Short mmCIF file of C-alpha atoms in Angstrom, two decimals:
data_model
loop_
_atom_site.label_atom_id
_atom_site.label_comp_id
_atom_site.label_asym_id
_atom_site.label_seq_id
_atom_site.Cartn_x
_atom_site.Cartn_y
_atom_site.Cartn_z
CA MET A 1 23.76 2.96 -37.30
CA GLU A 2 23.42 0.00 -35.33
CA LEU A 3 19.83 -1.73 -35.87
CA ALA A 4 18.86 -3.38 -32.47
CA GLY A 5 15.31 -4.36 -33.99
CA VAL A 6 16.02 -5.67 -37.52
CA GLY A 7 15.04 -9.41 -37.66
CA GLY A 8 13.11 -9.32 -34.48
CA THR A 9 10.04 -11.13 -33.44
CA PHE A 10 6.31 -9.99 -32.80
CA MET A 11 5.59 -10.04 -29.25
CA ARG A 12 2.30 -8.97 -28.66
CA HIS A 13 0.16 -5.83 -29.71
CA ALA A 14 -0.18 -2.82 -27.27
CA SER A 15 -2.97 -2.39 -24.99
CA PRO A 16 -5.08 0.85 -24.66
CA ASN A 17 -3.32 2.22 -21.73
CA GLU A 18 0.21 1.41 -23.63
CA ARG A 19 -1.29 2.85 -26.77
CA ARG A 20 -1.80 5.85 -25.07
CA CYS A 21 1.55 6.35 -23.44
CA ILE A 22 2.83 5.43 -26.92
CA THR A 23 0.88 7.64 -29.13
CA ARG A 24 1.66 10.53 -26.95
CA GLU A 25 5.30 10.41 -27.36
CA ASP A 26 4.80 9.93 -31.30
CA LEU A 27 2.69 13.19 -30.97
CA ARG A 28 5.75 14.64 -28.97
CA TYR A 29 3.48 15.26 -26.14
CA TYR A 30 5.80 13.31 -23.75
CA ASN A 31 9.46 12.36 -23.43
CA SER A 32 11.18 9.98 -20.90
CA VAL A 33 10.43 8.95 -17.29
CA VAL A 34 13.74 9.11 -15.58
CA ILE A 35 14.57 7.11 -12.08
CA GLY A 36 17.97 7.97 -11.21
CA ALA A 37 20.15 6.88 -8.31
CA THR A 38 23.31 7.71 -6.33
CA TYR A 39 25.72 4.51 -6.38
CA GLU A 40 28.60 4.67 -3.81
CA PHE A 41 31.36 2.05 -4.31
CA LYS A 42 33.58 1.30 -1.46
CA ASP A 43 37.22 -0.52 -1.92
CA ARG A 44 36.45 -0.84 -5.52
CA GLY A 45 39.68 1.05 -7.21
CA ASP A 46 39.26 -1.30 -10.01
CA LEU A 47 36.37 0.43 -11.17
CA ASP A 48 36.54 3.42 -13.55
CA LEU A 49 33.33 4.85 -13.20
CA ARG A 50 33.85 6.99 -16.52
CA SER A 51 33.75 4.06 -18.73
CA ARG A 52 30.66 2.87 -20.38
CA SER A 53 32.16 -0.89 -20.36
CA THR A 54 31.96 -0.70 -16.37
CA TYR A 55 28.38 -0.95 -16.61
CA TYR A 56 27.96 -3.27 -19.10
CA TRP A 57 27.79 -6.37 -17.05
CA ALA A 58 24.80 -4.80 -14.96
CA LEU A 59 22.88 -3.78 -17.75
CA THR A 60 23.20 -7.66 -19.16
CA ALA A 61 21.60 -8.43 -16.22
CA CYS A 62 19.02 -6.37 -16.31
CA ILE A 63 18.11 -7.18 -20.18
CA LYS A 64 18.15 -10.90 -18.98
CA GLN A 65 16.04 -10.26 -16.12
CA HIS A 66 13.26 -7.91 -17.59
CA PRO A 67 11.76 -8.66 -20.96
CA PHE A 68 10.61 -5.14 -21.74
CA LEU A 69 14.37 -3.98 -21.96
CA GLY A 70 14.69 -6.01 -24.97
CA VAL A 71 11.68 -4.80 -27.11
CA VAL A 72 11.37 -2.22 -29.33
CA ILE A 73 7.92 -0.39 -30.03
CA ARG A 74 6.79 -0.73 -33.88
CA GLN A 75 4.17 1.20 -35.78
CA GLU A 76 3.96 3.86 -33.03
CA HIS A 77 2.26 6.10 -35.43
CA THR A 78 -0.70 3.91 -36.07
CA GLU A 79 -3.45 2.70 -34.00
CA LYS A 80 -2.19 -0.45 -33.41
CA PRO A 81 1.33 -0.27 -32.15
CA PHE A 82 2.94 -3.57 -31.06
CA TYR A 83 6.18 -4.73 -29.43
CA GLU A 84 8.89 -6.63 -31.08
CA ARG A 85 11.90 -8.34 -29.62
CA ALA A 86 15.17 -7.06 -30.86
CA SER A 87 17.19 -9.58 -32.25
CA GLU A 88 20.43 -8.31 -29.89
CA ILE A 89 21.09 -4.77 -28.19
CA HIS A 90 24.13 -2.86 -28.62
CA LEU A 91 25.00 -1.65 -24.86
CA LYS A 92 27.20 1.33 -26.34
CA SER A 93 24.09 3.06 -27.46
CA HIS A 94 22.24 2.44 -24.52
CA THR A 95 25.06 3.92 -22.16
CA LEU A 96 26.10 7.75 -22.01
CA ILE A 97 28.51 9.06 -19.68
CA ALA A 98 27.50 12.71 -19.06
CA GLY A 99 29.67 15.46 -17.35
CA ASP A 100 30.91 15.36 -13.98
CA LEU A 101 28.81 16.08 -10.70
CA GLN A 102 30.38 18.39 -7.92
CA ASP A 103 29.92 16.85 -4.59
CA ASN A 104 29.23 19.90 -2.72
CA ASN A 105 25.57 20.14 -4.35
CA ILE A 106 24.68 16.95 -6.00
CA THR A 107 21.01 17.98 -6.04
CA LYS A 108 21.30 20.94 -7.58
CA GLY A 109 24.02 19.68 -10.07
CA ILE A 110 21.18 17.22 -11.26
CA GLU A 111 18.46 19.79 -11.17
CA SER A 112 20.57 21.65 -13.65
CA VAL A 113 21.55 18.84 -16.25
CA LEU A 114 18.57 16.01 -15.72
CA ALA A 115 16.21 17.66 -18.30
CA SER A 116 18.58 18.36 -21.11
CA THR A 117 20.26 14.63 -20.95
CA ALA A 118 17.69 12.68 -19.92
CA LEU A 119 13.95 13.78 -19.39
CA ASP A 120 13.47 15.55 -22.71
CA ARG A 121 15.21 12.38 -24.39
CA SER A 122 12.94 11.38 -27.28
CA TRP A 123 12.83 8.28 -28.58
CA LEU A 124 11.36 9.04 -32.05
CA GLY A 125 13.22 7.64 -35.07
CA ASP A 126 15.43 5.08 -32.87
CA ASP A 127 15.62 1.77 -34.13
CA LYS A 128 16.28 0.18 -30.77
CA PRO A 129 14.59 -0.65 -27.66
CA PRO A 130 13.54 2.87 -25.81
CA TRP A 131 15.77 3.20 -22.76
CA ARG A 132 19.30 3.87 -21.40
CA ILE A 133 21.49 4.98 -18.82
CA VAL A 134 23.15 8.28 -18.39
CA VAL A 135 26.03 7.90 -16.08
CA TYR A 136 26.94 11.34 -13.95
CA PRO A 137 30.18 10.80 -12.30
CA ILE A 138 30.64 12.68 -8.94
CA LEU A 139 33.72 14.19 -8.08
CA SER A 140 34.85 14.79 -4.66
CA PRO A 141 38.19 17.03 -3.92
CA ARG A 142 39.27 14.09 -1.12
CA GLU A 143 39.50 11.39 -4.00
CA ALA A 144 41.88 10.90 -6.78
CA LYS A 145 39.18 9.33 -9.26
CA PRO A 146 35.23 9.21 -8.32
CA SER A 147 33.75 6.43 -6.14
CA ARG A 148 30.27 7.44 -6.57
CA CYS A 149 28.23 8.29 -9.41
CA PHE A 150 24.51 9.45 -10.20
CA ILE A 151 22.85 6.72 -12.84
CA ALA A 152 19.87 8.07 -14.55
CA PHE A 153 17.46 5.14 -16.02
CA SER A 154 15.85 7.00 -18.58
CA PHE A 155 13.16 5.04 -20.69
CA SER A 156 9.45 5.23 -22.75
CA HIS A 157 6.50 4.97 -20.62
CA GLY A 158 5.34 3.00 -23.36
CA LEU A 159 7.34 0.00 -21.81
CA SER A 160 6.37 0.68 -18.16
CA ASP A 161 4.78 2.57 -15.56
CA GLY A 162 7.46 4.16 -13.06
CA LEU A 163 7.96 0.99 -10.97
CA ALA A 164 10.31 -0.08 -13.73
CA GLY A 165 12.73 2.58 -12.13
CA PRO A 166 13.20 0.85 -8.72
CA ALA A 167 13.09 -2.73 -10.38
CA PHE A 168 15.77 -1.85 -12.72
CA HIS A 169 18.21 -0.43 -10.03
CA ARG A 170 17.37 -3.46 -7.85
CA THR A 171 18.73 -5.66 -10.74
CA PHE A 172 21.33 -3.30 -11.19
CA LEU A 173 22.92 -2.78 -7.79
CA SER A 174 22.94 -6.53 -7.25
CA ALA A 175 24.89 -7.17 -10.67
CA MET A 176 27.34 -3.99 -9.66
CA SER A 177 27.89 -5.56 -6.36
CA GLU A 178 29.46 -8.65 -7.26
CA PRO A 179 33.08 -8.86 -6.21
CA SER A 180 34.46 -9.49 -9.96
CA MET A 181 32.15 -8.72 -12.76
CA SER A 182 32.72 -10.61 -15.92
CA LYS A 183 33.89 -8.60 -18.87
CA GLU A 184 30.62 -8.35 -20.99
CA THR A 185 30.66 -7.85 -25.19
CA PRO A 186 29.06 -4.58 -26.18
CA ALA A 187 26.51 -6.45 -27.74
CA VAL A 188 24.11 -8.78 -26.11
CA ILE A 189 21.70 -11.22 -27.85
CA THR A 190 18.35 -10.46 -26.44
CA PRO A 191 16.80 -13.51 -24.29
CA ASP A 192 13.91 -15.28 -25.26
CA LEU A 193 11.19 -13.90 -22.60
CA THR A 194 7.55 -13.57 -22.67
CA LEU A 195 5.97 -10.07 -21.98
CA SER A 196 3.60 -9.53 -19.15
CA ALA A 197 0.17 -10.07 -20.52
CA PRO A 198 -1.62 -6.62 -20.71
CA PHE A 199 -3.48 -5.39 -17.66
CA ASP A 200 -5.72 -3.12 -18.80
CA THR A 201 -8.03 -5.77 -20.58
CA PRO A 202 -12.02 -6.18 -20.21
CA GLU A 203 -11.45 -9.54 -18.64
CA ARG A 204 -9.19 -8.00 -15.70
CA LEU A 205 -11.15 -4.02 -15.89
CA PRO A 206 -14.69 -4.32 -16.36
CA ILE A 207 -16.79 -1.37 -16.86
CA SER A 208 -20.58 -1.23 -15.79
CA TRP A 209 -22.86 0.58 -18.33
CA ALA A 210 -23.27 3.06 -15.39
CA PHE A 211 -20.08 4.16 -15.54
CA LEU A 212 -19.51 4.04 -19.35
CA LEU A 213 -22.53 6.05 -20.14
CA GLY A 214 -21.87 9.01 -18.26
CA PRO A 215 -18.92 9.88 -20.10
CA LEU A 216 -20.37 8.95 -23.57
CA LEU A 217 -23.50 10.70 -23.13
CA ALA A 218 -21.63 14.01 -22.00
CA LEU A 219 -19.91 14.15 -25.35
CA CYS A 220 -23.01 13.16 -27.71
CA LEU A 221 -25.44 15.64 -25.95
CA PRO A 222 -25.61 19.35 -26.09
CA LYS A 223 -23.47 20.85 -23.63
CA PHE A 224 -26.48 22.69 -21.40
CA ILE A 225 -28.56 19.37 -21.43
CA ALA A 226 -25.43 17.54 -20.28
CA ASN A 227 -24.45 20.05 -17.56
CA PHE A 228 -28.48 20.10 -16.33
CA LEU A 229 -28.00 16.47 -16.14
CA GLY A 230 -24.62 16.65 -14.33
CA LEU A 231 -22.69 14.14 -16.66
CA ARG A 232 -19.26 14.99 -17.65
CA ALA A 233 -16.88 13.86 -20.62
CA SER A 234 -14.55 12.78 -18.09
CA THR A 235 -14.14 11.14 -15.05
CA THR A 236 -12.90 14.00 -12.78
CA THR A 237 -14.59 16.35 -10.60
CA ILE A 238 -13.44 19.67 -12.04
CA ASP A 239 -15.92 22.94 -11.91
CA GLU A 240 -15.82 26.36 -13.15
CA ARG A 241 -13.88 27.42 -9.76
CA THR A 242 -11.21 24.66 -10.14
CA TRP A 243 -7.62 25.64 -10.73
CA LEU A 244 -6.41 24.09 -14.14
CA GLY A 245 -3.58 26.32 -15.29
CA ALA A 246 -3.53 27.35 -18.99
CA PRO A 247 -5.51 25.21 -21.20
CA ILE A 248 -3.75 22.39 -23.07
CA PHE A 249 -1.21 23.37 -25.72
CA ILE A 250 1.71 22.62 -27.74
CA GLY A 251 4.42 25.19 -28.40
CA LYS A 252 6.03 26.22 -31.56
CA ASP A 253 8.95 25.12 -30.68
CA SER A 254 9.79 22.33 -28.55
CA SER A 255 9.27 22.88 -24.60
CA PRO A 256 12.17 22.05 -22.44
CA THR A 257 11.05 20.17 -19.02
CA GLN A 258 11.04 22.92 -16.11
CA LEU A 259 12.18 20.87 -12.91
CA ARG A 260 12.49 21.60 -9.37
CA ILE A 261 13.79 19.02 -6.75
CA LEU A 262 12.92 19.49 -3.47
CA GLU A 263 14.47 17.12 -0.68
CA ILE A 264 13.20 16.39 2.76
CA GLU A 265 15.68 15.50 4.96
CA ALA A 266 15.94 11.83 6.72
CA SER A 267 15.19 13.29 10.39
CA ILE A 268 12.38 15.18 9.23
CA LEU A 269 11.15 12.24 7.07
CA GLN A 270 10.89 9.88 9.75
CA ARG A 271 8.82 11.96 12.07
CA SER A 272 6.22 12.74 9.66
CA LEU A 273 6.10 8.90 9.05
CA GLN A 274 5.72 8.21 12.62
CA LEU A 275 2.82 11.08 12.61
CA ALA A 276 1.30 9.75 9.61
CA ARG A 277 1.16 6.29 11.34
CA GLU A 278 -0.08 8.08 14.98
CA ASN A 279 -2.98 9.63 12.69
CA GLY A 280 -4.07 6.67 10.67
CA SER A 281 -2.74 8.08 7.30
CA LYS A 282 0.01 7.41 4.79
CA LEU A 283 2.45 9.89 3.14
CA THR A 284 1.07 9.73 -0.35
CA ALA A 285 -2.42 11.52 1.42
CA ASN A 286 -0.40 13.87 3.38
CA LEU A 287 1.55 15.09 0.67
CA HIS A 288 -1.83 15.95 -0.93
CA GLN A 289 -2.75 17.94 1.90
CA MET A 290 0.54 19.77 1.69
CA ILE A 291 0.28 20.69 -1.86
CA VAL A 292 -3.28 21.81 -1.34
CA ARG A 293 -1.81 23.72 1.52
CA ALA A 294 0.64 25.27 -0.89
CA LEU A 295 -1.62 25.92 -3.65
CA SER A 296 -3.90 27.81 -1.39
CA GLN A 297 -1.45 30.13 -0.46
CA SER A 298 0.16 30.76 -4.04
CA ILE A 299 -2.91 30.85 -5.68
CA PRO A 300 -4.84 33.97 -4.11
CA SER A 301 -7.79 34.36 -6.78
CA PRO A 302 -10.78 34.39 -5.37
CA LEU A 303 -12.03 32.64 -8.50
CA VAL A 304 -10.27 29.49 -7.13
CA ASP A 305 -12.00 27.69 -4.35
CA ASN A 306 -11.10 23.73 -5.28
CA PHE A 307 -8.20 21.45 -6.48
CA VAL A 308 -8.43 18.00 -8.45
CA SER A 309 -6.09 15.85 -7.83
CA GLN A 310 -4.88 12.72 -9.92
CA THR A 311 -2.82 9.65 -8.05
CA ALA A 312 -0.84 7.07 -9.74
CA VAL A 313 -2.14 3.85 -8.35
CA ASN A 314 -0.07 0.65 -8.62
CA MET A 315 -2.58 -2.45 -9.25
CA ARG A 316 0.21 -5.06 -9.06
CA GLY A 317 -1.57 -6.30 -5.84
CA SER A 318 -4.97 -6.58 -7.29
CA ILE A 319 -3.91 -9.36 -9.83
CA GLY A 320 -0.93 -10.95 -8.00
CA ALA A 321 1.73 -9.28 -10.01
CA SER A 322 4.87 -9.09 -8.67
CA ALA A 323 6.01 -5.84 -7.45
CA THR A 324 9.39 -6.00 -9.41
CA GLU A 325 7.44 -6.79 -12.57
CA MET A 326 7.67 -4.10 -15.45
CA GLY A 327 4.90 -3.41 -16.88
CA MET A 328 1.73 -1.03 -17.43
CA PHE A 329 -0.01 -1.92 -13.93
CA VAL A 330 -1.49 1.46 -13.44
CA THR A 331 -4.72 3.73 -12.85
CA GLY A 332 -5.44 7.15 -11.86
CA PHE A 333 -7.19 8.14 -8.84
CA TYR A 334 -8.99 11.54 -8.84
CA ASP A 335 -10.09 13.58 -6.10
CA ILE A 336 -11.07 17.10 -5.05
CA HIS A 337 -9.64 19.33 -2.06
CA ARG A 338 -11.68 22.51 -1.34
CA ARG A 339 -9.18 25.30 -0.58
CA VAL A 340 -7.78 25.69 3.07
CA ASP A 341 -5.80 28.07 5.17
CA GLY A 342 -2.35 26.93 4.10
CA LYS A 343 -0.58 29.45 6.62
CA ALA A 344 -2.35 27.69 9.77
CA PRO A 345 -0.60 25.09 11.78
CA PHE A 346 -2.06 21.44 10.03
CA SER A 347 -5.32 21.00 11.63
CA THR A 348 -7.38 17.91 13.02
CA GLN A 349 -9.91 18.35 9.75
CA GLU A 350 -6.73 17.98 7.66
CA TRP A 351 -5.52 14.52 9.52
CA VAL A 352 -9.04 13.31 8.97
CA THR A 353 -9.09 14.20 5.62
CA ALA A 354 -5.62 12.56 4.85
CA ARG A 355 -6.86 9.36 6.95
CA SER A 356 -10.14 9.34 4.90
CA MET A 357 -7.71 9.46 1.47
CA THR A 358 -5.39 6.85 2.64
CA LYS A 359 -8.53 4.15 2.80
CA SER A 360 -9.66 5.37 -0.65
CA LEU A 361 -6.21 4.90 -2.17
CA ALA A 362 -6.15 1.54 -0.62
CA GLU A 363 -9.60 0.43 -2.10
CA SER A 364 -8.68 2.15 -5.30
CA ALA A 365 -5.51 -0.33 -5.56
CA THR A 366 -7.74 -3.38 -4.94
CA LYS A 367 -10.66 -2.44 -6.81
CA LEU A 368 -10.93 -3.50 -10.78
CA GLN A 369 -14.46 -2.67 -11.75
CA ASP A 370 -14.67 0.69 -13.16
CA GLN A 371 -11.73 1.89 -13.43
CA PRO A 372 -11.27 5.27 -15.31
CA ILE A 373 -8.04 3.61 -17.24
CA GLY A 374 -10.75 1.12 -18.51
CA LEU A 375 -12.47 3.29 -20.57
CA LEU A 376 -9.82 4.20 -23.12
CA ARG A 377 -10.41 0.76 -24.98
CA TYR A 378 -13.88 2.51 -25.55
CA ALA A 379 -11.79 5.50 -27.40
CA PRO A 380 -12.59 4.81 -31.50
CA SER A 381 -9.08 6.33 -31.99
CA ILE A 382 -6.66 7.09 -29.04
CA ARG A 383 -4.55 9.94 -31.37
CA LYS A 384 -7.82 11.49 -32.18
CA TYR A 385 -8.38 11.26 -28.71
CA LEU A 386 -5.42 13.12 -27.41
CA THR A 387 -5.29 15.57 -30.37
CA GLY A 388 -8.64 16.51 -29.42
CA LYS A 389 -7.38 17.51 -26.18
CA LEU A 390 -5.80 20.61 -27.60
CA GLY A 391 -7.31 23.88 -26.55
CA GLN A 392 -9.54 21.92 -23.66
CA LYS A 393 -9.33 22.46 -20.13
CA ARG A 394 -7.07 20.03 -18.17
CA ASP A 395 -8.48 17.07 -16.26
CA CYS A 396 -6.90 17.91 -13.04
CA SER A 397 -4.73 20.44 -11.14
CA TYR A 398 -1.97 18.26 -10.43
CA GLU A 399 -0.55 14.85 -10.61
CA LEU A 400 1.12 13.02 -7.88
CA SER A 401 3.03 9.61 -8.30
CA ASN A 402 4.65 8.28 -5.14
CA LEU A 403 7.16 5.00 -5.69
CA LEU A 404 7.54 4.72 -1.91
CA ALA A 405 10.96 4.01 -0.52
CA PHE A 406 13.81 1.80 -2.10
CA SER A 407 15.53 -1.06 -0.15
CA ASN A 408 19.16 -1.62 -1.11
CA ALA A 409 19.81 -5.12 -2.08
CA PRO A 410 22.00 -7.37 0.38
CA SER A 411 25.40 -7.25 -0.61
CA ASP A 412 28.91 -7.14 0.72
CA GLY A 413 28.90 -3.39 1.48
CA THR A 414 31.01 -2.55 -1.42
CA CYS A 415 28.24 -0.89 -3.60
CA LYS A 416 25.11 0.73 -2.10
CA ILE A 417 22.23 3.09 -3.29
CA THR A 418 22.07 6.23 -0.75
CA ASN A 419 19.73 8.57 -2.89
CA MET A 420 17.21 8.28 -5.59
CA ILE A 421 15.19 10.93 -7.81
CA PHE A 422 12.07 9.98 -9.96
CA SER A 423 11.13 12.50 -12.23
CA GLN A 424 8.71 12.90 -15.39
CA PRO A 425 9.12 15.23 -18.31
CA CYS A 426 6.77 17.97 -18.84
CA GLY A 427 3.58 16.72 -20.39
CA VAL A 428 1.38 18.74 -22.98
CA ALA A 429 -2.28 16.71 -22.07
CA THR A 430 -1.45 16.33 -18.51
CA ALA A 431 -1.73 18.49 -15.35
CA PRO A 432 -0.21 21.73 -14.86
CA LEU A 433 2.25 20.43 -12.60
CA THR A 434 3.45 16.84 -11.70
CA PHE A 435 4.73 15.82 -8.24
CA SER A 436 7.05 12.54 -8.54
CA VAL A 437 8.38 11.00 -5.44
CA ILE A 438 10.60 8.58 -4.23
CA SER A 439 12.79 7.70 -1.19
CA VAL A 440 15.39 5.01 0.00
CA GLY A 441 14.80 3.27 2.98
CA GLY A 442 16.47 5.25 5.91
CA GLY A 443 17.52 8.30 3.32
CA SER A 444 15.99 11.92 2.53
CA LEU A 445 12.38 11.99 0.51
CA MET A 446 13.02 13.73 -2.96
CA ILE A 447 10.03 15.08 -4.97
CA ALA A 448 10.60 16.30 -8.26
CA VAL A 449 8.05 19.05 -9.47
CA THR A 450 7.92 19.41 -13.39
CA TRP A 451 5.84 21.35 -15.68
CA GLN A 452 5.66 22.66 -19.07
CA PRO A 453 6.51 26.25 -19.73
CA GLY A 454 3.43 28.29 -19.70
CA ALA A 455 1.14 25.56 -18.38
CA LEU A 456 0.57 27.01 -15.36
CA GLY A 457 -1.05 30.07 -16.93
CA SER A 458 -0.84 33.52 -15.09
CA VAL A 459 0.76 32.97 -11.48
CA PRO A 460 1.80 35.23 -8.78
CA GLY A 461 5.62 36.06 -9.25
CA GLY A 462 6.06 33.97 -12.52
CA GLU A 463 6.46 30.28 -12.72
CA HIS A 464 9.70 29.60 -11.01
CA GLN A 465 8.62 31.85 -8.35
CA PHE A 466 5.24 30.14 -7.89
CA VAL A 467 7.18 26.82 -8.03
CA GLN A 468 9.84 27.78 -5.16
CA SER A 469 6.82 28.77 -3.12
CA ILE A 470 4.82 25.42 -3.36
CA CYS A 471 8.10 23.64 -2.49
CA GLU A 472 9.19 26.00 0.36
CA SER A 473 5.54 25.68 1.82
CA ILE A 474 5.81 21.83 1.57
CA HIS A 475 9.08 21.64 3.18
CA SER A 476 7.66 23.89 6.04
CA ASP A 477 4.85 21.95 6.42
CA PHE A 478 7.22 18.55 6.99
CA ARG A 479 9.15 20.56 9.33
CA ASN A 480 6.26 21.70 11.48
CA LEU A 481 4.07 18.70 11.95
CA THR A 482 2.87 18.07 15.12
#
């Protein structure tokens, strides 16, 4: 076995939020984040898209540009995991050529294989940086050999938040666009680069006593007193009538990620973006309204009258970090949504709600004090914090993460990205449903819906029909926006 981390150099310890991501992977609560892109090559007959070595030049460029791609996570089973720079990286072990996709239905093909080949990839026991690319050549009956491929960048969340994906593909695309790529050796000496400082430090994310004492007192006081005082052990706003799916559990066997990909065509997307601008809102807030409308239709139970959402918020702008920098610069924004009539047309009130949420999300992205993620540093044990969630209610009804639109880097036109898909694996201690969103400028919006088998609880028609109905409702809302 090739050991990439032997003789490595200590970089720094993981921050509380980084430890949370590392520990949940060590507990098998979560596996790999995936951001994939469809690459199209024009007049590049010299490229063999089924050969690992074709991608070594671009992978080397990415390793030289992004320090987190050169680190191994050490002591992940302890309360003090740390990052160590690998001495060298063997590119063969970070490149997998998977089966061909047929171009008559690429999205369905990706949907059928992405979980088993990329999302459910565990990094436990690997002595190398926890990432790789999975290449799926795309076959067309009109071509003698593939000129397109879908490249899934699969990585540990312990390295970075989701924006590592666009950052990786931007560098990878630029390198693949060079007319004559140098031949790289399959082993790369890891460059001497410095990791970005942790984001969730006390200096950057101060916590007031008032914000801290609520969750602490809720944990210490008898439940009936905490309820009487209106204290909650979490930072969310769930109550007895919030839909949360099934309580948190681990299956006896490994639970494969369930994945459904919804495509919103470019023409429909552009119209919805224009309408959002006219109504003072943005896509993320509009998506929340559509998801709530879909859930309201799909969950008829009179015992449910609200849904709580968690939105991943990019905090890079709050501290002046680059938008292309890998790292964990994220927090969570929680909001409560009342049940609505999802069959009625998109109402004036829903536009008002979307406008208000757009403002709240923008404020959250610049607010450094009293961020929920900052509370993690007060947990005596991240591992006990996570294992203590088993059997408990979930913190929210669904999660939404939007990586926005990817812009193709300037090139000579011989290589471009035409489509992207962002997906997360099913998670044990997370919301029952996760919506991961990304698009390419001028292209379709891709929404990946993932869930853990059994996490949705008892839903009408079973899990797959339930998720299908939600996707159909969202697609219908996009088409019918006026």
